Coordinates of C-alpha atoms in Angstrom, one line a residue:
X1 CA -124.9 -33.4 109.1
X2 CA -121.9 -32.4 107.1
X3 CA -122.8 -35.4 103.9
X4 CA -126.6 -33.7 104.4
X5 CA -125.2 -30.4 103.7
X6 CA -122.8 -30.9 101.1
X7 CA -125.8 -32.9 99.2
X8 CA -127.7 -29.5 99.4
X9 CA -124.9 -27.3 98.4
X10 CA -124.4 -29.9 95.0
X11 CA -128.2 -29.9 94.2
X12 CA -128.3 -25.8 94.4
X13 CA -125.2 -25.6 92.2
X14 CA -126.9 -27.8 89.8
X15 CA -124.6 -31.1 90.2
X16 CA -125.5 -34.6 91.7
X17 CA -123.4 -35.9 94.3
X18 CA -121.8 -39.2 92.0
X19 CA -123.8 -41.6 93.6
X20 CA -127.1 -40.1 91.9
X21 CA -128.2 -42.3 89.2
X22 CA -129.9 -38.9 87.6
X23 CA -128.2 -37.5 84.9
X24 CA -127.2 -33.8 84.9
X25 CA -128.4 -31.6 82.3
X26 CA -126.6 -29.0 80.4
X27 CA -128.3 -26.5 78.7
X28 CA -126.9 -25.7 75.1
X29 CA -126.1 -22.4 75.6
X30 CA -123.3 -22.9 78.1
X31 CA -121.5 -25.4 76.0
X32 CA -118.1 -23.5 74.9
X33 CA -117.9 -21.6 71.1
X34 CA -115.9 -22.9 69.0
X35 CA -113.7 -19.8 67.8
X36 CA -113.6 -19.0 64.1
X37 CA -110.9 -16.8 62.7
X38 CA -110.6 -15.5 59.5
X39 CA -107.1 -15.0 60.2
X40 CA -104.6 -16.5 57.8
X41 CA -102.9 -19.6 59.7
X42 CA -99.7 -21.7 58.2
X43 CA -99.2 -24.9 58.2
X44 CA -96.4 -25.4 60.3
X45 CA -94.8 -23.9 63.7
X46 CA -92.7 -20.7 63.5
X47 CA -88.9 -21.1 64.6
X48 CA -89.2 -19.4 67.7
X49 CA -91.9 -22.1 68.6
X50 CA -90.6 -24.7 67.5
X51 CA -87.1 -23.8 69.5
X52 CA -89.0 -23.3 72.7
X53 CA -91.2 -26.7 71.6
X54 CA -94.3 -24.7 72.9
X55 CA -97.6 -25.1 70.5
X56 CA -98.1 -22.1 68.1
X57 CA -100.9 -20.6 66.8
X58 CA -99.7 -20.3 63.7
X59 CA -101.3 -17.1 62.8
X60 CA -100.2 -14.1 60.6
X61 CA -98.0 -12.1 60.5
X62 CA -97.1 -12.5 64.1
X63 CA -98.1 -15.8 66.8
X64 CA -99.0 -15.3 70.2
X65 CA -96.2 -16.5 71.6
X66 CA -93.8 -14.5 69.7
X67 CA -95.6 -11.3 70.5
X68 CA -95.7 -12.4 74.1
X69 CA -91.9 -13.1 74.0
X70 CA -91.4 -10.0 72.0
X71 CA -89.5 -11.8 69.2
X72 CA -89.7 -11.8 65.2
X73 CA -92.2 -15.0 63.9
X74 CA -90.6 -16.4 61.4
X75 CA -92.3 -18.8 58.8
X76 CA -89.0 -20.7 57.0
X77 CA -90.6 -24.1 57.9
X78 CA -91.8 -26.2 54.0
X79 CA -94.4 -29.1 54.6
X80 CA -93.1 -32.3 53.2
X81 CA -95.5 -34.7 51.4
X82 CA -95.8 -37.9 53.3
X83 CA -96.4 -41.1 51.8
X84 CA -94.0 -42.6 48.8
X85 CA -92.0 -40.8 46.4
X86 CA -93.6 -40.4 42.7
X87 CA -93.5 -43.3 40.9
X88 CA -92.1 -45.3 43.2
X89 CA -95.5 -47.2 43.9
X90 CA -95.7 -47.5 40.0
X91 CA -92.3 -49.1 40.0
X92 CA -93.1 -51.5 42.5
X93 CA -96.5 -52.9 41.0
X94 CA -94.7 -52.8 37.7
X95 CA -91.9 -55.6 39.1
X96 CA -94.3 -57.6 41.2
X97 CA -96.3 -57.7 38.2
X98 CA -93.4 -59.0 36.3
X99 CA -92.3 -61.3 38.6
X100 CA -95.6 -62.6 38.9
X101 CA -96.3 -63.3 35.1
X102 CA -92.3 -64.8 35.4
X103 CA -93.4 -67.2 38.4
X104 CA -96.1 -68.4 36.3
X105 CA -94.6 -69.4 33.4
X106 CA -92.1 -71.1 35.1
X107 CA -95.1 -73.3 36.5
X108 CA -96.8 -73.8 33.1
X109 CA -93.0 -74.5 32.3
X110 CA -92.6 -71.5 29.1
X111 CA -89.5 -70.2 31.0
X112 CA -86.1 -71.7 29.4
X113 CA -82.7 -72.0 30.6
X114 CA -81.4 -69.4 29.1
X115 CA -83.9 -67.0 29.6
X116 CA -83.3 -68.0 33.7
X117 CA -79.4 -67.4 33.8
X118 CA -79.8 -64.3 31.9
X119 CA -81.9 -63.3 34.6
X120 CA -79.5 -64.5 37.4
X121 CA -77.0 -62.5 35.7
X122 CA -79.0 -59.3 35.8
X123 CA -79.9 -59.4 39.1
X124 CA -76.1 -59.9 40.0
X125 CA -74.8 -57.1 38.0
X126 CA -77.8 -55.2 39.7
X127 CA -76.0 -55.7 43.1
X128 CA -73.9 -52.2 44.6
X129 CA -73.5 -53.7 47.9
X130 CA -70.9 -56.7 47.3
X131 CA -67.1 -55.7 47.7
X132 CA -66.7 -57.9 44.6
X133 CA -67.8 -56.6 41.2
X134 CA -68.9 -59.3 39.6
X135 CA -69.1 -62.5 40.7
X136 CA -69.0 -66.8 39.4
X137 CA -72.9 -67.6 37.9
X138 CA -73.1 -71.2 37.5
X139 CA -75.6 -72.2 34.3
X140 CA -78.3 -73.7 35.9
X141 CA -79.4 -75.3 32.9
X142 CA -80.3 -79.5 34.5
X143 CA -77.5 -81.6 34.1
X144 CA -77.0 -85.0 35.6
X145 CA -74.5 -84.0 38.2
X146 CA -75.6 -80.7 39.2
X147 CA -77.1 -82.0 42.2
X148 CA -73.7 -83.3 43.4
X149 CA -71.7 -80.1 42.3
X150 CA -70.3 -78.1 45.1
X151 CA -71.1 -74.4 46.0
X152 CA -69.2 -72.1 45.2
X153 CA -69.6 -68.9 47.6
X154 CA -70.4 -65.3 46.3
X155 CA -66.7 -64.1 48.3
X156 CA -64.7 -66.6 47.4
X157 CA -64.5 -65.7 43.2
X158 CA -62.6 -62.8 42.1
X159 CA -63.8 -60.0 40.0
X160 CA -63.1 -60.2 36.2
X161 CA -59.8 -58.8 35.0
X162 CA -57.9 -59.1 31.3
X163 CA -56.8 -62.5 32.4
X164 CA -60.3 -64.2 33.6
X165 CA -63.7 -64.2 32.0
X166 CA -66.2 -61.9 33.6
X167 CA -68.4 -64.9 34.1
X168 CA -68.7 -68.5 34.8
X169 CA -64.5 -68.3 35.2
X170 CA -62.8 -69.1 37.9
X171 CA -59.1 -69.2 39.0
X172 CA -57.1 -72.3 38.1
X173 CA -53.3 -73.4 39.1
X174 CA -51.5 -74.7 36.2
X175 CA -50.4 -78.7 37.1
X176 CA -47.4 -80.4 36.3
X177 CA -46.7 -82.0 33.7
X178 CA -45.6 -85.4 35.6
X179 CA -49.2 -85.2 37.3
X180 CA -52.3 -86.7 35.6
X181 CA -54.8 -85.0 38.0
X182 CA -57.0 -82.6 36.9
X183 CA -56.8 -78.7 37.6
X184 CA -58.8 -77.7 40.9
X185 CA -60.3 -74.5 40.8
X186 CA -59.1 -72.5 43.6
X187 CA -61.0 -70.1 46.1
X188 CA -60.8 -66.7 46.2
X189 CA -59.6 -68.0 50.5
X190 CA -56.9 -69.9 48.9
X191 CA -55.3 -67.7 46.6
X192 CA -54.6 -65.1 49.4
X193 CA -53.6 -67.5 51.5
X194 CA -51.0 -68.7 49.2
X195 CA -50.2 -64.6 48.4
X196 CA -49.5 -64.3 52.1
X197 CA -47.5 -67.0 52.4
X198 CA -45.0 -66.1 49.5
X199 CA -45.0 -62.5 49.8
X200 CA -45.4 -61.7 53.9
X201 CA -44.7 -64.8 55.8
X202 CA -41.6 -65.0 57.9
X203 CA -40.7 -61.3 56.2
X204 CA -39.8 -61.4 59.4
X205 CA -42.9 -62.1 61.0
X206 CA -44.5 -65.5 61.9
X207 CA -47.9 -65.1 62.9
X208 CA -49.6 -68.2 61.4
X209 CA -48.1 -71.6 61.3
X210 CA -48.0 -72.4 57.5
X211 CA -49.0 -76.3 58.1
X212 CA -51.5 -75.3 60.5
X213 CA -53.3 -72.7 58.4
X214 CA -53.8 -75.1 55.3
X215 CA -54.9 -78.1 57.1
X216 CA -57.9 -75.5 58.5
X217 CA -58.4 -74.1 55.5
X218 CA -58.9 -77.6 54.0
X219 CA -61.6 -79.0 57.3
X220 CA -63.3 -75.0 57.0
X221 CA -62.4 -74.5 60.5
X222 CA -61.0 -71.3 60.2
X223 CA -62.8 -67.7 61.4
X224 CA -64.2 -65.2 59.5
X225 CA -62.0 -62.7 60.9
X226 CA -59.1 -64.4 60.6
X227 CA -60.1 -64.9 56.8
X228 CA -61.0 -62.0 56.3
X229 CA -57.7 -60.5 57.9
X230 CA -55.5 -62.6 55.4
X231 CA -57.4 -61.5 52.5
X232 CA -57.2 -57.8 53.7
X233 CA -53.2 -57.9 54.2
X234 CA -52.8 -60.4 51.1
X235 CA -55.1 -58.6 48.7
X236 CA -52.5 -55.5 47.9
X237 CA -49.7 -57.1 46.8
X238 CA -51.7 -59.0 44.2
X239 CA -53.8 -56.2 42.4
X240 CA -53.8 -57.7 38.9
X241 CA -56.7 -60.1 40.4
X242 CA -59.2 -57.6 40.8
X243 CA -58.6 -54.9 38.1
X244 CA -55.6 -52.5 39.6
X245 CA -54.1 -51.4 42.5
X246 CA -56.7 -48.7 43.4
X247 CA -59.7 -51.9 43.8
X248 CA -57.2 -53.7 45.8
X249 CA -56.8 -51.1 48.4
X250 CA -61.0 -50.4 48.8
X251 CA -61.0 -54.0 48.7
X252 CA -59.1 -54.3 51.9
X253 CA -59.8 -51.4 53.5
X254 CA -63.5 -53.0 53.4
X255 CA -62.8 -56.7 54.6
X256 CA -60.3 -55.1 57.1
X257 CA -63.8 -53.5 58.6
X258 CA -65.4 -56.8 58.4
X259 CA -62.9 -58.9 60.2
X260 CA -62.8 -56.0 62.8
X261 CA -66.5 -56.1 63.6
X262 CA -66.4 -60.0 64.2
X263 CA -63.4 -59.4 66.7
X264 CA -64.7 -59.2 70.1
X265 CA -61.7 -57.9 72.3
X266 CA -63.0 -58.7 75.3
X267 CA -62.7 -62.7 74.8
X268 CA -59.1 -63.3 74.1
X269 CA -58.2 -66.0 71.7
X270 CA -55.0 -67.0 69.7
X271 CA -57.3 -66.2 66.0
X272 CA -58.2 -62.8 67.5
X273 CA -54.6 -62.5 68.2
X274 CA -53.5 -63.4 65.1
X275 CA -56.6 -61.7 63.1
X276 CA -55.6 -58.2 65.1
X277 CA -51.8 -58.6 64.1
X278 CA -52.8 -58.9 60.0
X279 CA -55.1 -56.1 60.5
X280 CA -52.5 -54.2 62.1
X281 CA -50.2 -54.8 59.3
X282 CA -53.3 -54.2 56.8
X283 CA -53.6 -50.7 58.3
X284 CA -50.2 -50.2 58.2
X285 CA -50.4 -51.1 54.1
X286 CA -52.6 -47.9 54.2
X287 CA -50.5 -45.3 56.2
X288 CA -53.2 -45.1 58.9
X289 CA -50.6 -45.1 61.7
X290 CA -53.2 -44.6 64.3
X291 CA -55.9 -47.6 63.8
X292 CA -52.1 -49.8 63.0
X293 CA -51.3 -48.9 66.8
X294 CA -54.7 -49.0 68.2
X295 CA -55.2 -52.4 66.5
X296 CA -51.4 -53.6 67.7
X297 CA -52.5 -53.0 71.1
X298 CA -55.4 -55.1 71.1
X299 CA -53.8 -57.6 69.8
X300 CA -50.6 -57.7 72.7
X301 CA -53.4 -57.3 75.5
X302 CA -54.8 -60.5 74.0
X303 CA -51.3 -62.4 74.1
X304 CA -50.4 -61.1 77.3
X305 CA -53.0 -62.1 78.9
X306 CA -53.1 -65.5 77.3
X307 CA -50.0 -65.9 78.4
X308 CA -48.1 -66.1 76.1
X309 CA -45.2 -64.6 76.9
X310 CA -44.1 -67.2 79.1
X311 CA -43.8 -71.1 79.1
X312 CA -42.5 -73.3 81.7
X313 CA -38.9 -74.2 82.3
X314 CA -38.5 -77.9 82.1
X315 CA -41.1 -79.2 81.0
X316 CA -41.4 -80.5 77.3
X317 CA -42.4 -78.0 74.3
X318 CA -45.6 -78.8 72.5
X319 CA -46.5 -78.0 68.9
X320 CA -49.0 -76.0 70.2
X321 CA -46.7 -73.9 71.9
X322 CA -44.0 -74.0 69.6
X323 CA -46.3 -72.2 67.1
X324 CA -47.3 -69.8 69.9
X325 CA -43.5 -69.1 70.6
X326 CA -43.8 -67.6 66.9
X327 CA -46.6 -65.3 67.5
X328 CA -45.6 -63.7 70.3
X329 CA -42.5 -62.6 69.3
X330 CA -43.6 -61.6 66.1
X331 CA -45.9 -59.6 68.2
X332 CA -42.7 -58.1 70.0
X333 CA -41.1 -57.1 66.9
X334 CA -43.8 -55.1 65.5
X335 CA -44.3 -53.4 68.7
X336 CA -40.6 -52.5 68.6
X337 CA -40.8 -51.1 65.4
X338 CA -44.0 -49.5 65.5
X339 CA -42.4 -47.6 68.3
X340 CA -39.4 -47.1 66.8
X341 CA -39.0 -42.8 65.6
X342 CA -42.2 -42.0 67.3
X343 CA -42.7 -40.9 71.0
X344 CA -45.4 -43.9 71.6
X345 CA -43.8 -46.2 74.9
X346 CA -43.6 -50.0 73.6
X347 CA -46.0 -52.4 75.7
X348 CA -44.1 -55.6 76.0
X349 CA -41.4 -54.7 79.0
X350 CA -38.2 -57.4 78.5
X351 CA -38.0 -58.2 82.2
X352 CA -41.7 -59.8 82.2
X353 CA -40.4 -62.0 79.1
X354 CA -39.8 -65.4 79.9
X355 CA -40.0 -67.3 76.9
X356 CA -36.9 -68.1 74.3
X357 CA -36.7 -67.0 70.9
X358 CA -35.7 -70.6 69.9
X359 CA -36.0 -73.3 72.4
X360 CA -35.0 -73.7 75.9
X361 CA -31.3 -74.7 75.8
X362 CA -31.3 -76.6 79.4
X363 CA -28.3 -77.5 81.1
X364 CA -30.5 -79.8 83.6
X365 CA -34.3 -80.1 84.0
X366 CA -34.3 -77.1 86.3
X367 CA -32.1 -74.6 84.3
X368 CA -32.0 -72.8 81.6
X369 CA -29.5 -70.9 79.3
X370 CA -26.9 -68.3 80.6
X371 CA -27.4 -66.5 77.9
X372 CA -31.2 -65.7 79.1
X373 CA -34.6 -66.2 76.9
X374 CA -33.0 -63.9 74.5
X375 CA -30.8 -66.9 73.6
X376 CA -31.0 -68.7 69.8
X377 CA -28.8 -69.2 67.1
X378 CA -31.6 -68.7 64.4
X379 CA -31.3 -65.7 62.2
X380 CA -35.1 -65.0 64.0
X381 CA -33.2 -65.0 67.3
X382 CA -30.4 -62.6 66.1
X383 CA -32.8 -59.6 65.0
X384 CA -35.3 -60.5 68.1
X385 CA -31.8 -59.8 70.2
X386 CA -30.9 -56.7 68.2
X387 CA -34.6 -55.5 68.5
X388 CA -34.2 -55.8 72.2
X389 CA -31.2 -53.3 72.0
X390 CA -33.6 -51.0 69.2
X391 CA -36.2 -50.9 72.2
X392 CA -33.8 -49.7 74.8
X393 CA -33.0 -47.1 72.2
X394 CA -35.7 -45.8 71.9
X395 CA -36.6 -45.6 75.1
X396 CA -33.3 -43.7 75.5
X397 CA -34.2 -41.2 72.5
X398 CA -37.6 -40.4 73.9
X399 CA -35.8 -39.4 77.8
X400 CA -34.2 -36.9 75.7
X401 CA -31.0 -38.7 74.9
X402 CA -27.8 -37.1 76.1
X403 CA -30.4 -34.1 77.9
X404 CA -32.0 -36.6 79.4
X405 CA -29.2 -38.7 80.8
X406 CA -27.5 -38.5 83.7
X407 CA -23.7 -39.0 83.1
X408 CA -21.5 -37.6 80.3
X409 CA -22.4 -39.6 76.8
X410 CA -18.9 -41.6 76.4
X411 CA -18.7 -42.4 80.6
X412 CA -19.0 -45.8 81.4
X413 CA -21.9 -45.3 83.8
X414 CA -23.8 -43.5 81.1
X415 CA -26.9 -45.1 78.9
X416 CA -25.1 -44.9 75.2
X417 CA -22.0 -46.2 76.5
X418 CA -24.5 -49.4 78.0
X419 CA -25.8 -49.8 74.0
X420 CA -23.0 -49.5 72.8
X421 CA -21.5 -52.1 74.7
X422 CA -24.3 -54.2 73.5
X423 CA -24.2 -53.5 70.2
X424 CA -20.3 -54.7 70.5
X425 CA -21.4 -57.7 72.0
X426 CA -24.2 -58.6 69.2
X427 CA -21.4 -58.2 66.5
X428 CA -19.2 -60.3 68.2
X429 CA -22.1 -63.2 68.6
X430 CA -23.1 -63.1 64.6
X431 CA -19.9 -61.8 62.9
X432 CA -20.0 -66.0 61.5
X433 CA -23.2 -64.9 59.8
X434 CA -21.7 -61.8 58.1
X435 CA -18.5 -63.2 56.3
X436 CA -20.0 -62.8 53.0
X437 CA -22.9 -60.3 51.8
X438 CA -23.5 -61.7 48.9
X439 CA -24.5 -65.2 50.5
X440 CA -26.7 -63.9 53.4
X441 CA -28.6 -62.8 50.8
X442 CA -29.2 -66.5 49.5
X443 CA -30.2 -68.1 52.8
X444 CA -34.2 -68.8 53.3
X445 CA -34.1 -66.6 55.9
X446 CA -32.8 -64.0 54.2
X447 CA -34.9 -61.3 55.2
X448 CA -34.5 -61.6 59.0
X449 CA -30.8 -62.1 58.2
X450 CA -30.6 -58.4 56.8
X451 CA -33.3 -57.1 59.0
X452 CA -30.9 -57.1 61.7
X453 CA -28.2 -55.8 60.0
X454 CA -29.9 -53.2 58.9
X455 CA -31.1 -52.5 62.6
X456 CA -27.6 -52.8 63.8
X457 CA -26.4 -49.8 61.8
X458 CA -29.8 -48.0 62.4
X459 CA -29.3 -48.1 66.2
X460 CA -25.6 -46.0 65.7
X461 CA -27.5 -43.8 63.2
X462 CA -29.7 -42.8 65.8
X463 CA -27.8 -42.4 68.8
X464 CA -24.9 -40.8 66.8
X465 CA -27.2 -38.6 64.7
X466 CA -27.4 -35.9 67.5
X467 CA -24.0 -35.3 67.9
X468 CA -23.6 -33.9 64.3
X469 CA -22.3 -30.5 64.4
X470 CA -24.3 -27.8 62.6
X471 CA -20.9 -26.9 60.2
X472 CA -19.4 -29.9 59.6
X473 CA -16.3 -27.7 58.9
X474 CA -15.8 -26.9 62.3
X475 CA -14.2 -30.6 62.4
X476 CA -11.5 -30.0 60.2
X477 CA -10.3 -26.3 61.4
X478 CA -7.5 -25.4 63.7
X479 CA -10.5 -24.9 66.6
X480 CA -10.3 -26.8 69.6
X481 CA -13.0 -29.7 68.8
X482 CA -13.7 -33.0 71.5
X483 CA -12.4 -36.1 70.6
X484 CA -15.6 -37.8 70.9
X485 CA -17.2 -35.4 68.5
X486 CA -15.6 -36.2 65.9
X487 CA -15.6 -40.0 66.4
X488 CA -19.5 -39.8 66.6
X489 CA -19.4 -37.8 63.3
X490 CA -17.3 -40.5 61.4
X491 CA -19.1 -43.6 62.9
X492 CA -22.7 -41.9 62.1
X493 CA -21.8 -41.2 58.5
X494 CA -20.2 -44.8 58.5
X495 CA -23.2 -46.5 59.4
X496 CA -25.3 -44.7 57.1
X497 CA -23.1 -45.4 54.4
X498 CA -23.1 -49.0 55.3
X499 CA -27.2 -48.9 55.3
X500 CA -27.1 -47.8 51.9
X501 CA -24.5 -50.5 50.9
X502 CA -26.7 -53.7 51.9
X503 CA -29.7 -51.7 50.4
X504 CA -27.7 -51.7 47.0
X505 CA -26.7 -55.2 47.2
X506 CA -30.2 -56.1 48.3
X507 CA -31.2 -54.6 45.4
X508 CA -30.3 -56.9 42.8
X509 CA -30.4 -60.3 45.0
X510 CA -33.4 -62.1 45.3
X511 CA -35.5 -60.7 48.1
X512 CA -38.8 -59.7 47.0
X513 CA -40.5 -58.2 49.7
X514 CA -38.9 -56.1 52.6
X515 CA -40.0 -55.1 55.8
X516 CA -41.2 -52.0 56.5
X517 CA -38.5 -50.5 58.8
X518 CA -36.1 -50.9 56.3
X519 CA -38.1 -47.8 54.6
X520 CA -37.0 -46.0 57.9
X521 CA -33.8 -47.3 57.8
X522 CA -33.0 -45.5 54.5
X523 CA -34.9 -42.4 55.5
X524 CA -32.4 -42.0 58.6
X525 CA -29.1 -42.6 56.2
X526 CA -31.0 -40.2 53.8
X527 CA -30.8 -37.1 56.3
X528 CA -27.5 -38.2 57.5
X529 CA -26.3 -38.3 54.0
X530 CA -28.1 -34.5 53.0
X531 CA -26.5 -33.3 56.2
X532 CA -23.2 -34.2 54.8
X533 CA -23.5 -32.9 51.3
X534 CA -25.5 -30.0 52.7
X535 CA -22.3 -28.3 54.0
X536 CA -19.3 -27.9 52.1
X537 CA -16.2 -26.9 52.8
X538 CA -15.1 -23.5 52.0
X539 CA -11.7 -23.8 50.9
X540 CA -11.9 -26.5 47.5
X541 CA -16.1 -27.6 47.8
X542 CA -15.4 -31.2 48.9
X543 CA -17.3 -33.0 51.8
X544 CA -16.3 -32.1 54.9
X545 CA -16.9 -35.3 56.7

């Protein structure tokens, strides 16, 4: 009854019920009329539309939605022309023409030699992208051996300078006279490599093994990053290979992005390690302070949790580990120093240390040292123990020093009184190694040798420096003054002078390259030094202190 009715109600409204195989029909005249507007219309939205992202109408002077909205229709939208920019389509037929016509007399075989490498070279010049200006074209012309010539890769030849060709040159070492071998052209890879080595390695830090490194570089086992690293850290201190100073820093700056992006820090490894630590320093080359500390501490996450800052206690040392024993406290020291005049914490705590500097110095199979796994007699050990010391200083500066203590500064209980009674004890333990200046600058561990040193005084300048008064001619009046006052003075300025003393003598001896700190080193005796001369006496204009 009801499907009987609703059939009737569809056929008076003029429909069909949809299983009706008769087709409505529509008259014409209720089909809807298309509106036509004379109205001028633009050819894009308005902004009001296209804020909202409604559709516009796009009529003049005012839209519907705008006057619905009650807003001012503004037309500040230009039409852009799609397709290609002008003649850039002519430019491309043009060169695929070309290269078409050049394809086919190479087949017919009209194309010479010469007319090939000069267009090798061109398309090589052509080239923006490349960190290296110009780059090694071998001639192509056919020779008997070219077959069995090795390749030369595009990164591994440096750019043209005033002591290399710009092309077809490449880097040669000059051979002995007692050998009869002839010259082997070096890689771009091993010249670095060989700048690192001379210029940065053990300065004080040992990061790769020297022996290691070459017999890698010689299989082609080592990783891009790590490559990459050495040739970013290496690069600066030899400019004259790539046209000035300003090339060489771009130069590393770009390789230090590269080996970055093929460092993944979520799967640890000893070349990630190692490849964060040279980036760190790369960074450092550059003054960018923060990426140097960001990169640092990747790179002791990686060697913590590698473990490396442990090894086991009587058992036998490998080589393996020997050369990790290197790495991770080359890893200490720079997060010592990086932390060193800054309020940044360090991240290696001592008391999870349990590795030596040197070697384990057992008693028995089951014991080691007395002396602890700060124990050595290497130079390496002697600033590693003095950097321990710098680390509780620092930690001790940024608690507020003698605000921030809890006993008076010269009580025995009290944390300067503890470094200092350290400090005693390092002197004691490598006053043999400091008989003569002059020859601890001749030792091949020089650098370390005076590194420490050099930290030694650093650590009084800083813990003395605050106890400076703000006349230093309140020292030498008839005023009541406290005895420890004035001994901090004299031992600050003491130390100071003795930084500038082993900084002149290093001067003309025959270290090269020095570390870092020892640029923070001077700056501290520098502003001890200005606060001496800054205040003179009153009575005949001599120093006070």
């Amino acid at each position: 009854m009801a499907s009987a009715t609703a059939t009737a109600i569809s056929s008076h409204n003029g429909e069909y019920p949809l299983g009706s195989s008769v087709r409505p029909v529509i008259s014409i005249d209720r089909l809807p009329v298309r509106r036509v507007s004379n109205e001028p219309r633009e050819a894009m939205n308005c902004k009001s539309c296209r804020k909202r992202k409604i559709k516009c109408t796009r009529v003049r002077p005012v839209c519907e939605a705008c006057t619905t909205f009650n807003c001012a229709c503004i037309y500040d939208a230009i039409p852009q022309k799609r397709g290609p920019k002008t003649g850039m389509t002519d430019g491309v037929t043009r060169r695929s023409n070309g290269a078409a016509k050049r394809l086919k007399r190479e087949g017919d075989g009209e194309l010479t030699s010469d007319e090939a490498t000069a267009t090798v070279r061109e398309q090589i010049t052509k080239r923006k992208d490349s960190p290296v200006v110009e780059i090694e074209v071998e001639d192509i012309r056919s020779t008997p051996d070219s077959a069995a010539a090795p390749q030369t890769r595009p990164g591994d030849v440096l750019p043209a300078t005033a002591g290399y060709s710009a092309l077809g040159a490449s880097v040669t070492l000059p051979v002995p006279l007692s050998s009869h071998a002839p010259a082997r052209s070096q890689s771009l890879d091993e010249i670095l490599l060989d700048v690192y080595l001379t210029r940065l390695h053990g300065k004080p830090f040992y990061i790769i093994d020297e022996a290691n490194i070459k017999i890698r570089q010689t299989n082609g086992s080592i990783r891009s990053s790590l490559s990459m690293a050495i040739r970013a850290v290496s690069i600066k201190y030899a400019p004259q290979l790539c046209g000035g100073y300003a090339e060489a820093t771009r130069l590393s700056k770009e390789w230090l992005l590269q080996s970055r992006s093929g460092i993944d820090v979520d799967e640890p490894s000893v070349e990630h390690a190692q490849a964060l630590l040279l980036l760190a320093l790369a960074a450092h080359q550059h003054g960018n302070g923060k990426k140097c500390c960001m990169l640092l501490a990747h790179a002791i996450t990686m060697v913590m949790v590698l473990g490396l800052h442990r090894e086991p206690v009587g058992r036998a040392i490998s080589a393996e580990q020997q050369r990790l024993r290197g790495l991770f406290w080359s890893c200490y020291l720079m997060d010592r120093f990086a932390a060193t005049g800054s309020t940044r914490p360090s991240l290696i705590p001592d008391e999870y240390i349990s590795m030596q500097v040197d070697s384990w110095q057992l008693a028995n199979n089951a014991m080691q040292s007395a002396n602890g796994v700060f124990s050595g007699t290497s130079n390496q050990a002697m600033l590693v123990r003095i950097t321990k010391i710098l680390g509780e200083t620092n930690r001790y500066l940024a608690a507020g020093g003698v605000k921030g203590d809890t006993h008076f500064p010269w009580h025995t209980q009290s944390t300067i009184s503890k470094i200092r009674v350290e400090l005693e004890m390092w002197a004691t333990s490598s006053q043999d190694a400091f008989k003569s200046l002059d020859s601890a600058y001749g030792l091949p561990d020089s650098p370390a040798l005076v590194l420490s040193k050099l930290v030694y005084h650093l650590i009084h300048c800083l813990i003395y420096r605050p106890f400076l008064p703000m006349d230093l001619t309140e020292l030498t009046g008839p005023g009541q003054n406290q005895s420890w006052q004035i001994e901090a003075t004299n031992l600050c300025f003491v130390h100071a002078n003795a930084i500038a003393e082993l900084v002149e003598i290093g001067k003309n001896a025959v270290i090269l390259d020095w570390s870092s700190l020892v640029g923070y080193c001077i700056s501290t005796a520098g502003t001890i030094h200005v606060h001496g001369a800054h205040y003179l006496s009153a009575t005949d204009g001599s120093l006070a202190a």
